[in-house]
PDB file of C-alpha atoms in Angstrom:
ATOM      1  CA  UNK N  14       0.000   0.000   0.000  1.00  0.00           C
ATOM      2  CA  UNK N  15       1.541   3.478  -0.800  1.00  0.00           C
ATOM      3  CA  UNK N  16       1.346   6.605   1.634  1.00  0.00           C
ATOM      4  CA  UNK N  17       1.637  10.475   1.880  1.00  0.00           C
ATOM      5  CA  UNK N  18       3.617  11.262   5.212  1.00  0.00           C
ATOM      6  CA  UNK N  19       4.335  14.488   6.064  1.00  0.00           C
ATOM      7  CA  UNK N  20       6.141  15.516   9.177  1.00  0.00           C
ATOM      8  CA  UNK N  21       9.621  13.991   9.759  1.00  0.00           C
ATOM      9  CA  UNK N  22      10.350  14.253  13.255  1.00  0.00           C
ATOM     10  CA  UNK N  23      10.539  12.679  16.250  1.00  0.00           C
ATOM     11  CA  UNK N  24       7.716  10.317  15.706  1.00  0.00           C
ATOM     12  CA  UNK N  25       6.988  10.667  12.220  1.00  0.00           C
ATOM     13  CA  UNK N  26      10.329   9.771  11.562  1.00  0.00           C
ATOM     14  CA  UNK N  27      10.397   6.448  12.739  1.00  0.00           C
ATOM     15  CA  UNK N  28       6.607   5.683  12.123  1.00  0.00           C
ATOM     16  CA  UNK N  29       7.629   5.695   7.974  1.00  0.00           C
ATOM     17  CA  UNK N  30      10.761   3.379   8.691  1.00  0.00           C
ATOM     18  CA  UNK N  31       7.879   0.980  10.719  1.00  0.00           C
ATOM     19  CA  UNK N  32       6.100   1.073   7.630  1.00  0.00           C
ATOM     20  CA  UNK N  33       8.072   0.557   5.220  1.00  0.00           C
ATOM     21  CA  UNK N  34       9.181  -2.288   7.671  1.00  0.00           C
ATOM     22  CA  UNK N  35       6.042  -4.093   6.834  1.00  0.00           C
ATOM     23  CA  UNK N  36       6.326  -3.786   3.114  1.00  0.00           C
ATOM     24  CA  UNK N  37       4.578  -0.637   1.628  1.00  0.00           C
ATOM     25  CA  UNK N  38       5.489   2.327   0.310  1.00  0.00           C
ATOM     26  CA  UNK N  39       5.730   5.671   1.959  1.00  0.00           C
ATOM     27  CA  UNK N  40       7.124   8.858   0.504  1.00  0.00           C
ATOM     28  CA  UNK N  41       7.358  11.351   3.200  1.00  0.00           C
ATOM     29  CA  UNK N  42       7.745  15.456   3.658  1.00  0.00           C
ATOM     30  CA  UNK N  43       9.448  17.418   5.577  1.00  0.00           C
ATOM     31  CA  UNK N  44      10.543  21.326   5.631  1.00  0.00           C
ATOM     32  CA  UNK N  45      13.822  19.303   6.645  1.00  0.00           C
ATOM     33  CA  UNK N  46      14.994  18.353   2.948  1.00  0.00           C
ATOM     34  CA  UNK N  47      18.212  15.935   4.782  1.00  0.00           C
ATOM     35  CA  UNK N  48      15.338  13.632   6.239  1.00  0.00           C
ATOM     36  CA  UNK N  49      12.100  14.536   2.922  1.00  0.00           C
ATOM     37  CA  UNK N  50      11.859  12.540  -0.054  1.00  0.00           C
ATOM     38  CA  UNK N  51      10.444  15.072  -2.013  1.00  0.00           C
ATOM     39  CA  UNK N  52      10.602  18.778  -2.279  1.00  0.00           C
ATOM     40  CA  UNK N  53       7.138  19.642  -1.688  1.00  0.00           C
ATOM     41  CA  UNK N  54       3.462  18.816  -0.859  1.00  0.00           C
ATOM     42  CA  UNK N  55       2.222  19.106  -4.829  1.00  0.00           C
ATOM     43  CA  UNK N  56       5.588  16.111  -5.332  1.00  0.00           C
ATOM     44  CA  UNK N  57       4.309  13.968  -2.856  1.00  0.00           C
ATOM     45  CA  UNK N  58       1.049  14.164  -3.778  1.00  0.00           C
ATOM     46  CA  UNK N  59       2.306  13.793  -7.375  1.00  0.00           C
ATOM     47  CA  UNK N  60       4.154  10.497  -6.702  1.00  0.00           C
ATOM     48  CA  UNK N  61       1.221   8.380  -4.983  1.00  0.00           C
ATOM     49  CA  UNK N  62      -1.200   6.696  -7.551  1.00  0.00           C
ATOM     50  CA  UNK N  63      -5.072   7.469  -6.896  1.00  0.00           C
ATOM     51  CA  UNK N  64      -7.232   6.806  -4.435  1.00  0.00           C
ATOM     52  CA  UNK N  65      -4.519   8.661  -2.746  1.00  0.00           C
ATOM     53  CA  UNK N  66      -3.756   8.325   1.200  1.00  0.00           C
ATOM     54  CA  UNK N  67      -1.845  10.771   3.101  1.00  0.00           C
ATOM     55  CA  UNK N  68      -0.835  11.156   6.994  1.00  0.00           C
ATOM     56  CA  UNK N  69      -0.126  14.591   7.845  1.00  0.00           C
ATOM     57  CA  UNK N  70       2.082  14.211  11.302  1.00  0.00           C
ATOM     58  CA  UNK N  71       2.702  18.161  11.838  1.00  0.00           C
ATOM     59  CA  UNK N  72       2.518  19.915  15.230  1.00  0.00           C
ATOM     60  CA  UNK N  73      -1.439  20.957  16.515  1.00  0.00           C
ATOM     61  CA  UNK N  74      -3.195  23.853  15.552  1.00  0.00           C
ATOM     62  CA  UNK N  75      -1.856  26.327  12.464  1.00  0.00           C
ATOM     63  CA  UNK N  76       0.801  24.053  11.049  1.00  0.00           C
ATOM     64  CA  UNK N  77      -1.957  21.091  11.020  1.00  0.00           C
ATOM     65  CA  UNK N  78      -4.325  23.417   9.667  1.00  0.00           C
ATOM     66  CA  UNK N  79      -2.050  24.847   6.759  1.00  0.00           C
ATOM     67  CA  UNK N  80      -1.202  21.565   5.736  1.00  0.00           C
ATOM     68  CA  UNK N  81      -4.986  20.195   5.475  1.00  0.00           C
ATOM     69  CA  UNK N  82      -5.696  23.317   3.752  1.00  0.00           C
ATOM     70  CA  UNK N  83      -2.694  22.813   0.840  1.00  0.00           C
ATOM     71  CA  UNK N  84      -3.687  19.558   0.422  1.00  0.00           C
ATOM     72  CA  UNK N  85      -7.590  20.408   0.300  1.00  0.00           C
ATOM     73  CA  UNK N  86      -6.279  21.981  -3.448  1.00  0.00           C
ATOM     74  CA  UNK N  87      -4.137  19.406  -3.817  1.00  0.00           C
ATOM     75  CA  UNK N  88      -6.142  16.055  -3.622  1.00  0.00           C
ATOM     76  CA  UNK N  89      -8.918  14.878  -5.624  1.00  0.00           C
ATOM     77  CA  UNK N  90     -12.056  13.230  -4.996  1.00  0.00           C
ATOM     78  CA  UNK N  91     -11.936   9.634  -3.516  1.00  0.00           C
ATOM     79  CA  UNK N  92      -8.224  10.432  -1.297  1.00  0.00           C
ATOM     80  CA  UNK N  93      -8.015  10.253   2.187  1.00  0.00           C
ATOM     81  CA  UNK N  94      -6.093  12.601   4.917  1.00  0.00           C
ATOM     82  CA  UNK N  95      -5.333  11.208   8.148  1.00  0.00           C
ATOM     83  CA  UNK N  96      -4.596  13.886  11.120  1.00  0.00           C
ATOM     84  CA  UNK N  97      -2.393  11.961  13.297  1.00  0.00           C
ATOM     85  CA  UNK N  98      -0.811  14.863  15.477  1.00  0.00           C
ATOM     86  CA  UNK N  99      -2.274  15.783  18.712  1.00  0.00           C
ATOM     87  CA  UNK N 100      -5.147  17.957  17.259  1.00  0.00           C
ATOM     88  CA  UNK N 101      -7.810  18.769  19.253  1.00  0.00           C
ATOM     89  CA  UNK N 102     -10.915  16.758  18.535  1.00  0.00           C
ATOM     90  CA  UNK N 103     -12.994  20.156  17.639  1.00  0.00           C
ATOM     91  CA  UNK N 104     -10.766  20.215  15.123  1.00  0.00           C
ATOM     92  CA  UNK N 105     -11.172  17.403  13.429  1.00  0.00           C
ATOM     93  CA  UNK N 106     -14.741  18.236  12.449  1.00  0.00           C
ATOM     94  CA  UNK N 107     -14.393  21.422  11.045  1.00  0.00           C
ATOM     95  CA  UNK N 108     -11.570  19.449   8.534  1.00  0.00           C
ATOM     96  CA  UNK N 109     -13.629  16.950   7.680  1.00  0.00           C
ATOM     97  CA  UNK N 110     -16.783  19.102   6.896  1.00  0.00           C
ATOM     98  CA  UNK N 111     -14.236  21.218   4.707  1.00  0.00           C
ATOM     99  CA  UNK N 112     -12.329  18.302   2.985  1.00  0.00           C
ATOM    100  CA  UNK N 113     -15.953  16.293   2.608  1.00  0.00           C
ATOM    101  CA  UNK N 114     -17.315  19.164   0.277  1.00  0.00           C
ATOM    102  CA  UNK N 115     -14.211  18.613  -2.132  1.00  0.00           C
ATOM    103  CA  UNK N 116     -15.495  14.473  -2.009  1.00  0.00           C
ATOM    104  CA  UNK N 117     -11.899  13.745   0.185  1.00  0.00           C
ATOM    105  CA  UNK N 118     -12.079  11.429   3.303  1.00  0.00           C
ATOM    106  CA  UNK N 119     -10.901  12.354   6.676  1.00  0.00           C
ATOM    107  CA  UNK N 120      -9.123  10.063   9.864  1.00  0.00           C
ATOM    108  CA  UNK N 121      -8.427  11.205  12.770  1.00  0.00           C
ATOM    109  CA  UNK N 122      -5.678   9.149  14.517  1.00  0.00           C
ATOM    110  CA  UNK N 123      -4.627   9.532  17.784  1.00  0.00           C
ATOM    111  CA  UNK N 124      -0.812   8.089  18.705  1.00  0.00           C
ATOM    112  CA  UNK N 125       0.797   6.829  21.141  1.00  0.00           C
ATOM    113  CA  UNK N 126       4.231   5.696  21.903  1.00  0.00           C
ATOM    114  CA  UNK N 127       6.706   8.263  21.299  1.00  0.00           C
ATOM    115  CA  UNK N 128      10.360   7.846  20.842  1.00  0.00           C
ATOM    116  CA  UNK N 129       9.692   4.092  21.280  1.00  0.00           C
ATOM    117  CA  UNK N 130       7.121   3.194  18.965  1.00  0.00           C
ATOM    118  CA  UNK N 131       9.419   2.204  15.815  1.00  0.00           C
ATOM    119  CA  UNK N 132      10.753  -0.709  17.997  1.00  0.00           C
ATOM    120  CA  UNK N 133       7.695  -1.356  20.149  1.00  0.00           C
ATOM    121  CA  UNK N 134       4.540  -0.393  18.232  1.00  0.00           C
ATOM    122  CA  UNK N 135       2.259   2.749  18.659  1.00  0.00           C
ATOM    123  CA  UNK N 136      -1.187   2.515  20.305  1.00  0.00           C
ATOM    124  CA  UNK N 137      -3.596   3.867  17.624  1.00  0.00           C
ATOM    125  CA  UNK N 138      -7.362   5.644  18.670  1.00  0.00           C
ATOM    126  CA  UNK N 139      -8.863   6.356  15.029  1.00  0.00           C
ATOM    127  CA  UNK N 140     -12.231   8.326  14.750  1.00  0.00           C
ATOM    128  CA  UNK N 141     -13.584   8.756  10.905  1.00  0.00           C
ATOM    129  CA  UNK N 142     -16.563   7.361   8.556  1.00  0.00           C
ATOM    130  CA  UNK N 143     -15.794   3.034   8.083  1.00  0.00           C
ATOM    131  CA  UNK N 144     -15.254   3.241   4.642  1.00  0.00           C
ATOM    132  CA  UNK N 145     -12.357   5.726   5.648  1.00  0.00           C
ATOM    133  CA  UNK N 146     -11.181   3.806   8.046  1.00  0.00           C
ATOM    134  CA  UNK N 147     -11.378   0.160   6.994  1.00  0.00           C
ATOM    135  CA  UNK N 148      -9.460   1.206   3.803  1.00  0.00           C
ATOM    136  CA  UNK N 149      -6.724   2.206   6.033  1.00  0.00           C
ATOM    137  CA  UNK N 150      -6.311  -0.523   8.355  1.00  0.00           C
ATOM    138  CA  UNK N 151      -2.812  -2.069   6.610  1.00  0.00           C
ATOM    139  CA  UNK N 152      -1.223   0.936   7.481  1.00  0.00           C
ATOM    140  CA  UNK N 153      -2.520   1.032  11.135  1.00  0.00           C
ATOM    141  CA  UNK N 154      -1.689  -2.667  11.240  1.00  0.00           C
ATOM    142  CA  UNK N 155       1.741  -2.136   9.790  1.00  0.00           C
ATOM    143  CA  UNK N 156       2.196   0.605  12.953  1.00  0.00           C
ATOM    144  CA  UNK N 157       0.004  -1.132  16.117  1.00  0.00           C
ATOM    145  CA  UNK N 158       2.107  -3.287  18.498  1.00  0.00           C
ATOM    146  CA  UNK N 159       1.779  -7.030  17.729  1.00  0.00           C
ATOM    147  CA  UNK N 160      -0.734  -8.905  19.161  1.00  0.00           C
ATOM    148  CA  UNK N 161      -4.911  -8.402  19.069  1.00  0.00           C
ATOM    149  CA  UNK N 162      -4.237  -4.690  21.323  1.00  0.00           C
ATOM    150  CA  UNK N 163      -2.872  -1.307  20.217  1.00  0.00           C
ATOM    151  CA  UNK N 164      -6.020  -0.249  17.787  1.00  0.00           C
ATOM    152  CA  UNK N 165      -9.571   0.869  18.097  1.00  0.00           C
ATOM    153  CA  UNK N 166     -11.577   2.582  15.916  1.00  0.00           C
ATOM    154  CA  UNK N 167     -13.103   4.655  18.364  1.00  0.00           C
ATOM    155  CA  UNK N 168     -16.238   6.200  16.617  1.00  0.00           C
ATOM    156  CA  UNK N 169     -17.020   9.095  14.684  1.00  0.00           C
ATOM    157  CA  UNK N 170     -14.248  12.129  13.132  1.00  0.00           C
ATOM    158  CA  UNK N 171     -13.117  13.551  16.369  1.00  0.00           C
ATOM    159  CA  UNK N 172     -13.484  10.316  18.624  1.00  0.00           C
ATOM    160  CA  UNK N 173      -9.388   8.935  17.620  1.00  0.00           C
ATOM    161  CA  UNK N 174      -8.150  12.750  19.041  1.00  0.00           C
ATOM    162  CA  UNK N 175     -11.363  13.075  22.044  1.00  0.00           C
ATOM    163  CA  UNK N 176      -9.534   9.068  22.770  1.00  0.00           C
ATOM    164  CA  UNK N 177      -5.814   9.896  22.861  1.00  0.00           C
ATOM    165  CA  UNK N 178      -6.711  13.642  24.989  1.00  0.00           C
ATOM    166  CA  UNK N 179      -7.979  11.389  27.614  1.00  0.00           C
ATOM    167  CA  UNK N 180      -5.549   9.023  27.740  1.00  0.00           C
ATOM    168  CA  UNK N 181      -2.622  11.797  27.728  1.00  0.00           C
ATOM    169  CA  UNK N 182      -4.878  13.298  30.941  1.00  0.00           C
ATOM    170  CA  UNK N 183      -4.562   9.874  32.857  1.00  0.00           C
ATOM    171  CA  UNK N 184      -1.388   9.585  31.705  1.00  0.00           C
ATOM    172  CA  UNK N 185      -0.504  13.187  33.794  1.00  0.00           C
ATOM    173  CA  UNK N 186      -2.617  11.558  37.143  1.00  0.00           C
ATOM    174  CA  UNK N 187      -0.198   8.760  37.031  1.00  0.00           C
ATOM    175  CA  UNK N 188       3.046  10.373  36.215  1.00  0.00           C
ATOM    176  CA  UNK N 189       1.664  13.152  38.834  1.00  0.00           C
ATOM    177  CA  UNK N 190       1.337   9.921  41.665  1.00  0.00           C
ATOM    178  CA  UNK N 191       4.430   8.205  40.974  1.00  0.00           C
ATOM    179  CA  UNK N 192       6.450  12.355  41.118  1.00  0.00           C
ATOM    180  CA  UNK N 193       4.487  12.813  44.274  1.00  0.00           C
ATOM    181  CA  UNK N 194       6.015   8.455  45.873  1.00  0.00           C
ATOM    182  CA  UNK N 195       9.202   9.547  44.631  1.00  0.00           C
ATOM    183  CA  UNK N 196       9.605  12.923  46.871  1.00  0.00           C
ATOM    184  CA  UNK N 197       7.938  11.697  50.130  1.00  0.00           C
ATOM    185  CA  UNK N 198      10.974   8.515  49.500  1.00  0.00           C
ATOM    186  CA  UNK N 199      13.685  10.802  49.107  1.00  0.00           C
ATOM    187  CA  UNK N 200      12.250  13.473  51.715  1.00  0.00           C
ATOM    188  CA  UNK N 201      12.443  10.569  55.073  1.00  0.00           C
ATOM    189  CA  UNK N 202      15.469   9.396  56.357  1.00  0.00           C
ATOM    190  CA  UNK N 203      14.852   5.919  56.870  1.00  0.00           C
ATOM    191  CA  UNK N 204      14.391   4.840  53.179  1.00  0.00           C
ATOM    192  CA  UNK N 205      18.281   5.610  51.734  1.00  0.00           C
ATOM    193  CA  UNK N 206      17.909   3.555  48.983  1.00  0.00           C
ATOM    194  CA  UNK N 207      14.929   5.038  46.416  1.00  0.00           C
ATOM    195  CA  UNK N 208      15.860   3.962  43.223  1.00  0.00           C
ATOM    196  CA  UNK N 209      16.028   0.574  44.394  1.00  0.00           C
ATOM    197  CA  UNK N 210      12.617   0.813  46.453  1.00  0.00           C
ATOM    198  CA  UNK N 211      11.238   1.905  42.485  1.00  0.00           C
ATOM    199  CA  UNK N 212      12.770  -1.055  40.667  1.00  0.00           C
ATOM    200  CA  UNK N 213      11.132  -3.170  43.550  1.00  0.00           C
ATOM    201  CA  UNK N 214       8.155  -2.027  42.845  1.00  0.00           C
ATOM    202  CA  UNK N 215       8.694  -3.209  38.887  1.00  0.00           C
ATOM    203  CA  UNK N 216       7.565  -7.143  40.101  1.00  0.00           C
ATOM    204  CA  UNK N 217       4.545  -8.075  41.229  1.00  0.00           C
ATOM    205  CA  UNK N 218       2.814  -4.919  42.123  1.00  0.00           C
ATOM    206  CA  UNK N 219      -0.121  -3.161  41.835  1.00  0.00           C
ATOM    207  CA  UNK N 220       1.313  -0.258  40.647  1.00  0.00           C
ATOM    208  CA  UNK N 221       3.631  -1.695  38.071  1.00  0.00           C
ATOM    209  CA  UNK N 222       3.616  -0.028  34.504  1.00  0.00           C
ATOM    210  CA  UNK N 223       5.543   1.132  32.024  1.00  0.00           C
ATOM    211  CA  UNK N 224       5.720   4.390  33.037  1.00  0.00           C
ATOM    212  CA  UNK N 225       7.395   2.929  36.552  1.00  0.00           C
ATOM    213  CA  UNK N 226       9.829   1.131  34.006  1.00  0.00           C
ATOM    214  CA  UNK N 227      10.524   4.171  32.476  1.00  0.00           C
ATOM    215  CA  UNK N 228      11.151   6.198  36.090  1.00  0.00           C
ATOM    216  CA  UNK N 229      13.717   3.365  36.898  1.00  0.00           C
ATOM    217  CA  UNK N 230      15.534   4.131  33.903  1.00  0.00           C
ATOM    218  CA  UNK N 231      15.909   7.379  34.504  1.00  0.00           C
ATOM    219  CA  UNK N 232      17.314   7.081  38.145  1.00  0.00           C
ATOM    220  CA  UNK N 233      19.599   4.749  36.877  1.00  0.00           C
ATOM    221  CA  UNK N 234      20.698   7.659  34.563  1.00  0.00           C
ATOM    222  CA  UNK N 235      20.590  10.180  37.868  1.00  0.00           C
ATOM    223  CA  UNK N 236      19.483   8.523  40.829  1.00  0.00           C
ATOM    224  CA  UNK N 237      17.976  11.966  42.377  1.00  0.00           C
ATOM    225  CA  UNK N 238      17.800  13.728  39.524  1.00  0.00           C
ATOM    226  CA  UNK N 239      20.220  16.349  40.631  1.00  0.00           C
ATOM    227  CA  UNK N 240      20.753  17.401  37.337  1.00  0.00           C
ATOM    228  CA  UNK N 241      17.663  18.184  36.172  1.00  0.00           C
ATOM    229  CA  UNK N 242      15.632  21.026  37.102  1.00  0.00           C
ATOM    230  CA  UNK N 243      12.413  20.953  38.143  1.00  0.00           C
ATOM    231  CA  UNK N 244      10.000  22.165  35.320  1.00  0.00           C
ATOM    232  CA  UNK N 245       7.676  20.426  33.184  1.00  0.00           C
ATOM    233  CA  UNK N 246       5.362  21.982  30.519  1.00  0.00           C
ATOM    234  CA  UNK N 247       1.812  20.865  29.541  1.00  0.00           C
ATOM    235  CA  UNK N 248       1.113  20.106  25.948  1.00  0.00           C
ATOM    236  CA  UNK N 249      -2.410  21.482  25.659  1.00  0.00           C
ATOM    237  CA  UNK N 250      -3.996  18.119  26.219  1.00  0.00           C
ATOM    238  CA  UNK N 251      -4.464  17.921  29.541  1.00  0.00           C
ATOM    239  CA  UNK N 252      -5.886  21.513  29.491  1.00  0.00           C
ATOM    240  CA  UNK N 253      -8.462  20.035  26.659  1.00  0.00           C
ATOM    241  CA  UNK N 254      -8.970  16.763  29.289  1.00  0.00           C
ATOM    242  CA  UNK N 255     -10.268  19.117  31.862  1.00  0.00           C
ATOM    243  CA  UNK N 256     -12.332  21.558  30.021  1.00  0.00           C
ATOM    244  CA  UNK N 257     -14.513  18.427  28.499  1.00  0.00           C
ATOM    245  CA  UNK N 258     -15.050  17.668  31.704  1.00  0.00           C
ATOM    246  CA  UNK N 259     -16.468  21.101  33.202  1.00  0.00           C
ATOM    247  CA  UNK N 260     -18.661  21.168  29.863  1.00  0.00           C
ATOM    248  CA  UNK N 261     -20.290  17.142  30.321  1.00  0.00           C
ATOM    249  CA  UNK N 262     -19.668  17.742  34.389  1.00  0.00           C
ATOM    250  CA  UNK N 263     -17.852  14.955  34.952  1.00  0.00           C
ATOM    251  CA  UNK N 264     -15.779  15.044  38.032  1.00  0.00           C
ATOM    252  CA  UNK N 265     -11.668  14.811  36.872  1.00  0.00           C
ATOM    253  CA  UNK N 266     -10.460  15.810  40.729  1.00  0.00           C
ATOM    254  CA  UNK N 267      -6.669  13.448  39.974  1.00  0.00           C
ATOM    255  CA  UNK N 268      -6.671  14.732  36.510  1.00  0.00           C
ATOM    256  CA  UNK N 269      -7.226  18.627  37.157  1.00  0.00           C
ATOM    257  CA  UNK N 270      -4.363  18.594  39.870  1.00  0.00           C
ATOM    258  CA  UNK N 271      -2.244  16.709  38.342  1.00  0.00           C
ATOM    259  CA  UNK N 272      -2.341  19.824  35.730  1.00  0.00           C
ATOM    260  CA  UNK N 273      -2.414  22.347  38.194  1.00  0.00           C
ATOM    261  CA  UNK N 274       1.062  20.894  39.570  1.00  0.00           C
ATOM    262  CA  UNK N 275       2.806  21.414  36.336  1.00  0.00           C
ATOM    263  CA  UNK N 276       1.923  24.854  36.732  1.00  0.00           C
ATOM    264  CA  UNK N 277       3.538  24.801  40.088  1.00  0.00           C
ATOM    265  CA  UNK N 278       6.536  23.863  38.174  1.00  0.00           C
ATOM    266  CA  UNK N 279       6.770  27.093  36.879  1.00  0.00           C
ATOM    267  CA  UNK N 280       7.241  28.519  40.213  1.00  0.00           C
ATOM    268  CA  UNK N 281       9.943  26.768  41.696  1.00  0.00           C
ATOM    269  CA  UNK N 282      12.198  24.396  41.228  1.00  0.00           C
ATOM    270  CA  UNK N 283       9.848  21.427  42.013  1.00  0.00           C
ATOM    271  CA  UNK N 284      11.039  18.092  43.123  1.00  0.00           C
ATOM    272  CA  UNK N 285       8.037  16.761  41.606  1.00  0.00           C
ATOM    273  CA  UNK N 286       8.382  18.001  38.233  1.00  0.00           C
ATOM    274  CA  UNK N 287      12.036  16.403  37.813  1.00  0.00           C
ATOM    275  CA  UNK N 288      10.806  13.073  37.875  1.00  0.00           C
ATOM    276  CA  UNK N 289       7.563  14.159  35.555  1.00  0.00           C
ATOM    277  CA  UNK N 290      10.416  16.170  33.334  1.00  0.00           C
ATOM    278  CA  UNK N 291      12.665  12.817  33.540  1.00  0.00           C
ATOM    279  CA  UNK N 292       9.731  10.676  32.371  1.00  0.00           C
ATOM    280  CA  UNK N 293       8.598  12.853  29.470  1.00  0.00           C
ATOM    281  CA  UNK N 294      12.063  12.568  28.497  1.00  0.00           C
ATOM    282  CA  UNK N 295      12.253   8.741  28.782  1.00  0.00           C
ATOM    283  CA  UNK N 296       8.688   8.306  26.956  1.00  0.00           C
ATOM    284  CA  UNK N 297       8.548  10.927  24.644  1.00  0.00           C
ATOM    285  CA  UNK N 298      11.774  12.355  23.911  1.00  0.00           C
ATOM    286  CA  UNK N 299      10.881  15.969  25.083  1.00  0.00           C
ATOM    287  CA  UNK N 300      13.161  17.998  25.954  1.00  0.00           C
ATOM    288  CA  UNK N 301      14.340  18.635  29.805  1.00  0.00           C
ATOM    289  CA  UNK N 302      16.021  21.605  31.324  1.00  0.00           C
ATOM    290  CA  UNK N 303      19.405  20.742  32.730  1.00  0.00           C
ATOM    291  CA  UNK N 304      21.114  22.925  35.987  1.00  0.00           C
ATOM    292  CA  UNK N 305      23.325  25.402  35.209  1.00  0.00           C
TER     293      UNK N 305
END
């Protein structure tokens, strides 16, 4: 199967080599012309033989936008765009009401695995019509982890993004809990050996997970994360998470303060938000601030 890719980087980078991996064609863009195979939007779109499928893996809001509009000229009637960036779900209808007068499907994909999803698999929330979505489902085999998990068609355009905004908010309750074990360790004097009460905790447990995995390995990197400092941003998501739940009232009390403490972070130098910096580093690949 051949596809459009467009957005190079961190994840859209190694979703085209997973791909390709599993045998189909994918000729990607990027402003970046050392990682694009082509020089611009009208080339790629060029290249790919009708009905014509392409991913568009760009950051949220104008670049996304932009994009969807370019190719709303560029496509014809019968090709597909998939929004796979971390649009919000609002979004996602106004693009498909736009790119549905010019007869051109639209996915919405939410993804998730970061840095590690060329070697592991990324978890994959779609929302679109069937027809969309059902001719798409090589490519979001070629990318899910192996085994029956790892996709979903969720529902309608906007359920994929509505999926993945929750699942980013419970993933900042969770990151939130295990910041808020670490500290109280490190705080008494009787435990002296933290890191090691962490890996303990990797066995057997209720709370084992792969974010704990991931907060071993970075203590085994810096086991009190003295060197980083302790600041973590939000990326809009979690904001989203809690304003759907003030408009459906639907109580998010672990969710809402676990985004309220990453605005604490921009306060102080939070022993908290080192270990939720060190595990957005070790998940995602996003960037931490380093002391001094």
């Amino acid at each position: 199967m051949q596809l459009g890719l467009i957005g190079l980087g961190k994840m859209g980078g190694n979703m085209r080599e997973r791909i390709r991996r599993a045998g189909h064609t994918v000729i990607g863009y990027d402003r970046n012309p050392e990682v694009s195979d082509v020089k611009s939007l009208a080339e790629l779109v060029e290249k790919l033989d009708a009905p014509r499928h392409v991913w568009v893996m760009v950051p949220a809001g104008t670049a996304t936008q932009t994009v969807i509009d370019e190719l709303g000229d560029l496509l014809e009637p019968g090709d597909t765009v998939i929004d796979g960036g971390n649009s919000r779900w609002t979004d996602d209808e106004k693009h498909a009401a736009a790119l549905g007068i010019k007869g051109i499907g639209f996915v919405d994909a939410g993804v998730s695995g970061g840095v590690w999803g060329l070697k592991n698999g990324y978890a994959l929330m779609v929302g679109g019509e069937k027809e969309h979505v059902d001719r798409l489902r090589p490519i979001f085999d070629a990318l899910k982890p192996e085994g029956p998990y790892g996709y979903v068609h969720a529902g309608r355009v906007g359920a994929g993004h509505f999926s993945k905004m929750v699942h980013n908010g419970i993933e900042y309750a969770m990151m939130q809990a295990y910041a808020e074990g670490w500290e109280l360790l490190e705080k008494v004097h009787s435990v002296d050996n933290v890191r090691e009460v962490f890996r303990s905790w990797q066995e057997g447990t209720v709370i084992r997970s792969w974010l704990l995995d991931l907060a071993v390995n970075a203590l085994d990197e810096d086991e009190h994360l003295e060197g980083l400092r302790g600041y973590a941003e939000d990326s809009g998501e979690g904001r989203w998470t809690v304003e759907a739940a003030i408009d459906n009232a639907v109580p998010l009390p672990a969710i809402t303060a676990s985004l309220f403490a990453r605005f604490a972070s921009r306060q102080d130098d939070s022993p908290q938000m080192k270990m939720i910096a060190a595990l957005r580093n070790q998940f995602g690949g996003h960037a931490v601030e380093k002391k001094g």
